[in-house]
Amino acid sequence: MIRYIADSRLFQMFGATTYYALAIGDDGRLAHVGWGVLGDGASSDTSVATGQKERFDDYDPFDMQRLRDEVLTFGDYTYHEVALKVTFPPAPDARAEGLPGVPIRDLRLRYASHEIVADAEPGLAPRMGGTRAEGSPRKVLRVRLEDPTHPFAATLCLRLTPEYDIVERWLELENTGTEPVVVEQCGFGNLHLPPGEYELMHLTGRWGSEFWIQRDKLPQGMLVLESRTSSTSPFHNPAFMLNRAGEACEDRGEVYFGCLAYSGNWRLAFEHNSDFSLKVIGGYNPFDFEMVLRPREKHVTPAFVHGCAADGWGGASRRLHAFGRKYVLPRGPTVAALRPILYNSWENTGYDVRVDEQIDLARKAAAIGVELFCIDDGWFGERRRRTSGIGDWWVRKDAFPNGLDPLISEVRRLGMTFGIWVEPEMVNPDSDMYRAHPDWVLHFPGRPRTTEKDELILDLGRPEVVEDVHGALDRLLREFQIDFMKWDMNRSASEPGSVSAKAVWRRHVEGVYGIIDRLRADHPSLSLEACSGGGGRIDWGILGRVDQVWPSDNTDPFDRIRIQEGFSYIYPARTMECWVTSPQESRNDNYDLRFDIAMRGALGIGAALDQLSDEQMARFGERIAFYKRIRRVVQLGHLHRLLLLDRHGVSAIEYVTGDGSEAVLSVAVVDPRAGYVSRVRLRGLVAGASYSVRNRGGSEVARLTGSGLMSEGLLLSTGGGFLQRGYSSTLHLMME
Ligand code: DGJ
């Protein structure tokens, strides 16, 4: 519910368990009033969230900007971090009098009007429809703020999803004048948290080790998480959780969380002041940023998604997962949207793809229960090796003399759907595309062009390049029966020269989003995976457009546990593509462990099927059949992190249906000291009900009550021995 109380000029927003409030001050400034968990017994009918309005005079002259503006601008008496910085041209009368003009870097935003509307969309929201109709209509509070003397307006938009206590915040900027204005800094919004000492959870990493969980005490001063790579990046993910130090754990404690729904250069700045107040400013990275708004031009920013949970980090994660499944992902929360079991031959065949070999693999994949067969890199242009071919999106003649159709028709005859790999934003210098259009890449004329992975980045700041890339992909989709595309992107930007100048950082993302949106609109049955050398482009912006993501190129099961645990803090299991691959360099060859870890998300197979024995193939088939029985719970259930790798040496994850009637428990032991962990307590079950606990073969291993499973826990080892490194199990619990 969103309401406006006219007497006190107060806006209140109530989620299922939380509130958010803001107010119009006497001077017209829009002030933050409060945000947090509704106390016991408090509700929208009680007077919570009336708050106190702060006044400018309440502060000392050295620290004037303690006022908690809902949109912090570089203006008035600013020196703290801001969401918006704008430069206006010098005053016209000064120029008329022949005086040197002083550009005005002073933006003051004051209340002009407000409205409460249904379901407005943030900027760069996907345009292919889908989930919007399935979710319940949501309310958006729009507060228009204007500069009192200069022609600039910013509308703060707050869309409330009450059932998950989540607000999406964005800004609509408008140059209402007749001369261009330059926006130098542009957040999607800023948050104010109650004063306190905070602990920050965020996800860091690099190629092959994405999504490592970091928990740090937030220092006083400014802490910045960001990407300057042109994409989301594997180094930091644009998401965080904050709790008062020592006051939260997995299932208890107040947790504030936030994410940026954007796949380009982003920044989250945490400004923890000397009075312990905390601001979080999130949006476009000010690094090399500039946005010129021409007269009458508008810009709608992407969304800063944020929420608050009383039930710990797990409660925050479950809210984000459910919100994402219902409102963000292209196909919504339906069972029909379950991810199919995919086969991808990249780790097996590399660039050496040949039609007969792929057909052979497809037959083997179908025999074990695979539903989607995807050919990875190597099928196009002169792509015999990584140095050539990217940009030439036609079928490689020597590998597929009769085109892709023979493979596709066999895949379909076998009852599977078909997918291909593409890397549309890149070009190899050794390609017909580059030879024809050497200017189409990011570069500064006359200066070196640095290749990475033998690739240069296409300049999506040029509309003709965007059209060409869209045209190539659209042609493929029209010519062949392609159901799935794995959209890869394998390098960070360098030498970002573009005809669109500094705007290229935004234009690149807008180009990618726009191409995907058009493809999805024109080919509604198409599904997509976002990949960026693994998990380099995973965020709620891309997840509005793709059905799944590839979290990491690292498929070693032990390494993968950590990566997947981190991923689970923010993103739902249904989106997390996980392959069972063949052991590399004789690292762990335990396929039970490989399957148990891959079954924590959307199961895929990347193993060398042609090198498996008949017995191994049969075992693969049994495990895939088991996954099909549990995937509804894994992909759509509520996730509970019961034991965490770093803390316990054991990782135990539970997925449970909303009504508690069915659950899946996945356990893996990494550190032998963790043999001391012999029981796992489950969550979310029906206390009075009886559950049959079955192993992957379908045999019952225990029959216990919900209350027993939640209080005493499930005994993992019945033989009395320690659980060894590499032990794993996936158990299916069904209410009797
Ligand atoms: C990087 C991806 O992460 C891999 O899965 C694979 O698709 C390769 N690119 C192909 O070049």
mmCIF file of N, CA and C and ligand atoms in Angstrom, residues 207 344 346-347 350-351 376-378 383 386 390 421-423 453 455 486 488-490 529 531-535 550 552-554 579, ligand 1:
data_model
loop_
_atom_site.group_PDB
_atom_site.id
_atom_site.type_symbol
_atom_site.label_atom_id
_atom_site.label_comp_id
_atom_site.label_asym_id
_atom_site.label_seq_id
_atom_site.Cartn_x
_atom_site.Cartn_y
_atom_site.Cartn_z
ATOM 1 N N TRP A 207 37.625 -14.103 -13.034
ATOM 2 C CA TRP A 207 37.292 -15.214 -13.919
ATOM 3 C C TRP A 207 37.586 -16.556 -13.211
ATOM 4 N N ASN A 344 25.917 -29.206 -23.610
ATOM 5 C CA ASN A 344 26.806 -28.282 -24.306
ATOM 6 C C ASN A 344 28.163 -28.962 -24.442
ATOM 7 N N TRP A 346 31.142 -27.736 -25.310
ATOM 8 C CA TRP A 346 32.340 -26.888 -25.299
ATOM 9 C C TRP A 346 33.529 -27.554 -24.610
ATOM 10 N N GLU A 347 33.294 -28.081 -23.394
ATOM 11 C CA GLU A 347 34.431 -28.655 -22.654
ATOM 12 C C GLU A 347 34.912 -29.947 -23.301
ATOM 13 N N GLY A 350 35.599 -28.278 -27.810
ATOM 14 C CA GLY A 350 36.219 -26.973 -28.081
ATOM 15 C C GLY A 350 35.793 -26.441 -29.440
ATOM 16 N N TYR A 351 36.771 -25.890 -30.195
ATOM 17 C CA TYR A 351 36.439 -25.327 -31.519
ATOM 18 C C TYR A 351 36.280 -26.414 -32.582
ATOM 19 N N ASP A 376 28.270 -25.012 -29.070
ATOM 20 C CA ASP A 376 28.984 -23.839 -28.536
ATOM 21 C C ASP A 376 29.845 -23.218 -29.633
ATOM 22 N N ASP A 377 30.893 -22.566 -29.239
ATOM 23 C CA ASP A 377 31.803 -21.848 -30.134
ATOM 24 C C ASP A 377 32.293 -22.763 -31.273
ATOM 25 N N GLY A 378 32.581 -22.180 -32.450
ATOM 26 C CA GLY A 378 33.260 -22.944 -33.498
ATOM 27 C C GLY A 378 32.417 -23.281 -34.715
ATOM 28 N N ARG A 383 36.014 -20.102 -38.027
ATOM 29 C CA ARG A 383 36.317 -20.238 -36.601
ATOM 30 C C ARG A 383 36.921 -21.609 -36.298
ATOM 31 N N ARG A 386 40.657 -19.730 -31.954
ATOM 32 C CA ARG A 386 40.050 -18.562 -31.309
ATOM 33 C C ARG A 386 40.449 -17.236 -31.961
ATOM 34 N N ILE A 390 35.051 -14.453 -35.404
ATOM 35 C CA ILE A 390 33.964 -13.777 -34.679
ATOM 36 C C ILE A 390 33.558 -12.531 -35.460
ATOM 37 N N TRP A 421 25.676 -20.980 -29.778
ATOM 38 C CA TRP A 421 26.493 -19.985 -29.069
ATOM 39 C C TRP A 421 26.748 -18.815 -30.007
ATOM 40 N N VAL A 422 26.692 -17.602 -29.476
ATOM 41 C CA VAL A 422 27.083 -16.422 -30.245
ATOM 42 C C VAL A 422 27.841 -15.457 -29.324
ATOM 43 N N GLU A 423 28.666 -14.625 -29.933
ATOM 44 C CA GLU A 423 29.332 -13.558 -29.153
ATOM 45 C C GLU A 423 29.192 -12.266 -29.962
ATOM 46 N N LYS A 453 41.868 -11.741 -25.825
ATOM 47 C CA LYS A 453 41.320 -12.994 -26.361
ATOM 48 C C LYS A 453 41.183 -12.874 -27.890
ATOM 49 N N GLU A 455 40.210 -10.425 -29.561
ATOM 50 C CA GLU A 455 38.968 -9.756 -29.946
ATOM 51 C C GLU A 455 39.055 -8.253 -29.747
ATOM 52 N N LYS A 486 23.060 -18.920 -26.528
ATOM 53 C CA LYS A 486 23.975 -18.604 -25.427
ATOM 54 C C LYS A 486 24.751 -17.375 -25.880
ATOM 55 N N ASP A 488 27.467 -14.808 -25.378
ATOM 56 C CA ASP A 488 28.720 -14.710 -24.627
ATOM 57 C C ASP A 488 29.333 -13.319 -24.799
ATOM 58 N N MET A 489 30.282 -12.978 -23.976
ATOM 59 C CA MET A 489 30.973 -11.685 -24.044
ATOM 60 C C MET A 489 32.245 -11.841 -23.236
ATOM 61 N N ASN A 490 33.398 -11.794 -23.929
ATOM 62 C CA ASN A 490 34.599 -12.309 -23.291
ATOM 63 C C ASN A 490 35.711 -11.329 -22.970
ATOM 64 N N GLU A 529 20.650 -17.492 -22.794
ATOM 65 C CA GLU A 529 21.534 -17.569 -21.628
ATOM 66 C C GLU A 529 22.539 -16.434 -21.728
ATOM 67 N N CYS A 531 26.179 -15.154 -20.785
ATOM 68 C CA CYS A 531 27.464 -15.704 -20.373
ATOM 69 C C CYS A 531 28.472 -14.607 -20.625
ATOM 70 N N SER A 532 29.444 -14.467 -19.745
ATOM 71 C CA SER A 532 30.500 -13.512 -20.026
ATOM 72 C C SER A 532 31.790 -14.126 -19.499
ATOM 73 N N GLY A 533 32.317 -15.087 -20.285
ATOM 74 C CA GLY A 533 33.476 -15.838 -19.819
ATOM 75 C C GLY A 533 33.163 -16.461 -18.470
ATOM 76 N N GLY A 534 31.933 -16.880 -18.274
ATOM 77 C CA GLY A 534 31.433 -17.258 -16.960
ATOM 78 C C GLY A 534 30.533 -16.144 -16.464
ATOM 79 N N GLY A 535 30.716 -15.751 -15.190
ATOM 80 C CA GLY A 535 29.736 -14.885 -14.527
ATOM 81 C C GLY A 535 30.013 -13.401 -14.627
ATOM 82 N N TRP A 550 25.275 -18.181 -16.944
ATOM 83 C CA TRP A 550 26.371 -19.133 -16.723
ATOM 84 C C TRP A 550 27.273 -18.514 -15.669
ATOM 85 N N SER A 552 29.977 -19.404 -14.039
ATOM 86 C CA SER A 552 31.442 -19.502 -14.049
ATOM 87 C C SER A 552 31.886 -20.548 -15.049
ATOM 88 N N ASP A 553 33.069 -20.327 -15.639
ATOM 89 C CA ASP A 553 33.671 -21.365 -16.472
ATOM 90 C C ASP A 553 34.284 -22.466 -15.620
ATOM 91 N N ASN A 554 34.384 -22.227 -14.356
ATOM 92 C CA ASN A 554 34.967 -23.216 -13.456
ATOM 93 C C ASN A 554 33.880 -24.229 -13.082
ATOM 94 N N TRP A 579 26.765 -27.262 -15.244
ATOM 95 C CA TRP A 579 27.032 -28.476 -16.026
ATOM 96 C C TRP A 579 27.795 -29.504 -15.201
HETATM 97 C C1 DGJ B 1 33.499 -18.556 -22.655
HETATM 98 C C2 DGJ B 1 32.335 -19.301 -22.070
HETATM 99 O O1 DGJ B 1 32.234 -19.025 -20.698
HETATM 100 C C3 DGJ B 1 32.471 -20.797 -22.335
HETATM 101 O O2 DGJ B 1 31.418 -21.496 -21.748
HETATM 102 C C4 DGJ B 1 32.519 -21.016 -23.809
HETATM 103 O O3 DGJ B 1 31.304 -20.681 -24.388
HETATM 104 C C5 DGJ B 1 33.652 -20.204 -24.424
HETATM 105 N N1 DGJ B 1 33.561 -18.808 -24.067
HETATM 106 C C6 DGJ B 1 33.658 -20.330 -25.927
HETATM 107 O O4 DGJ B 1 34.608 -19.512 -26.514
#
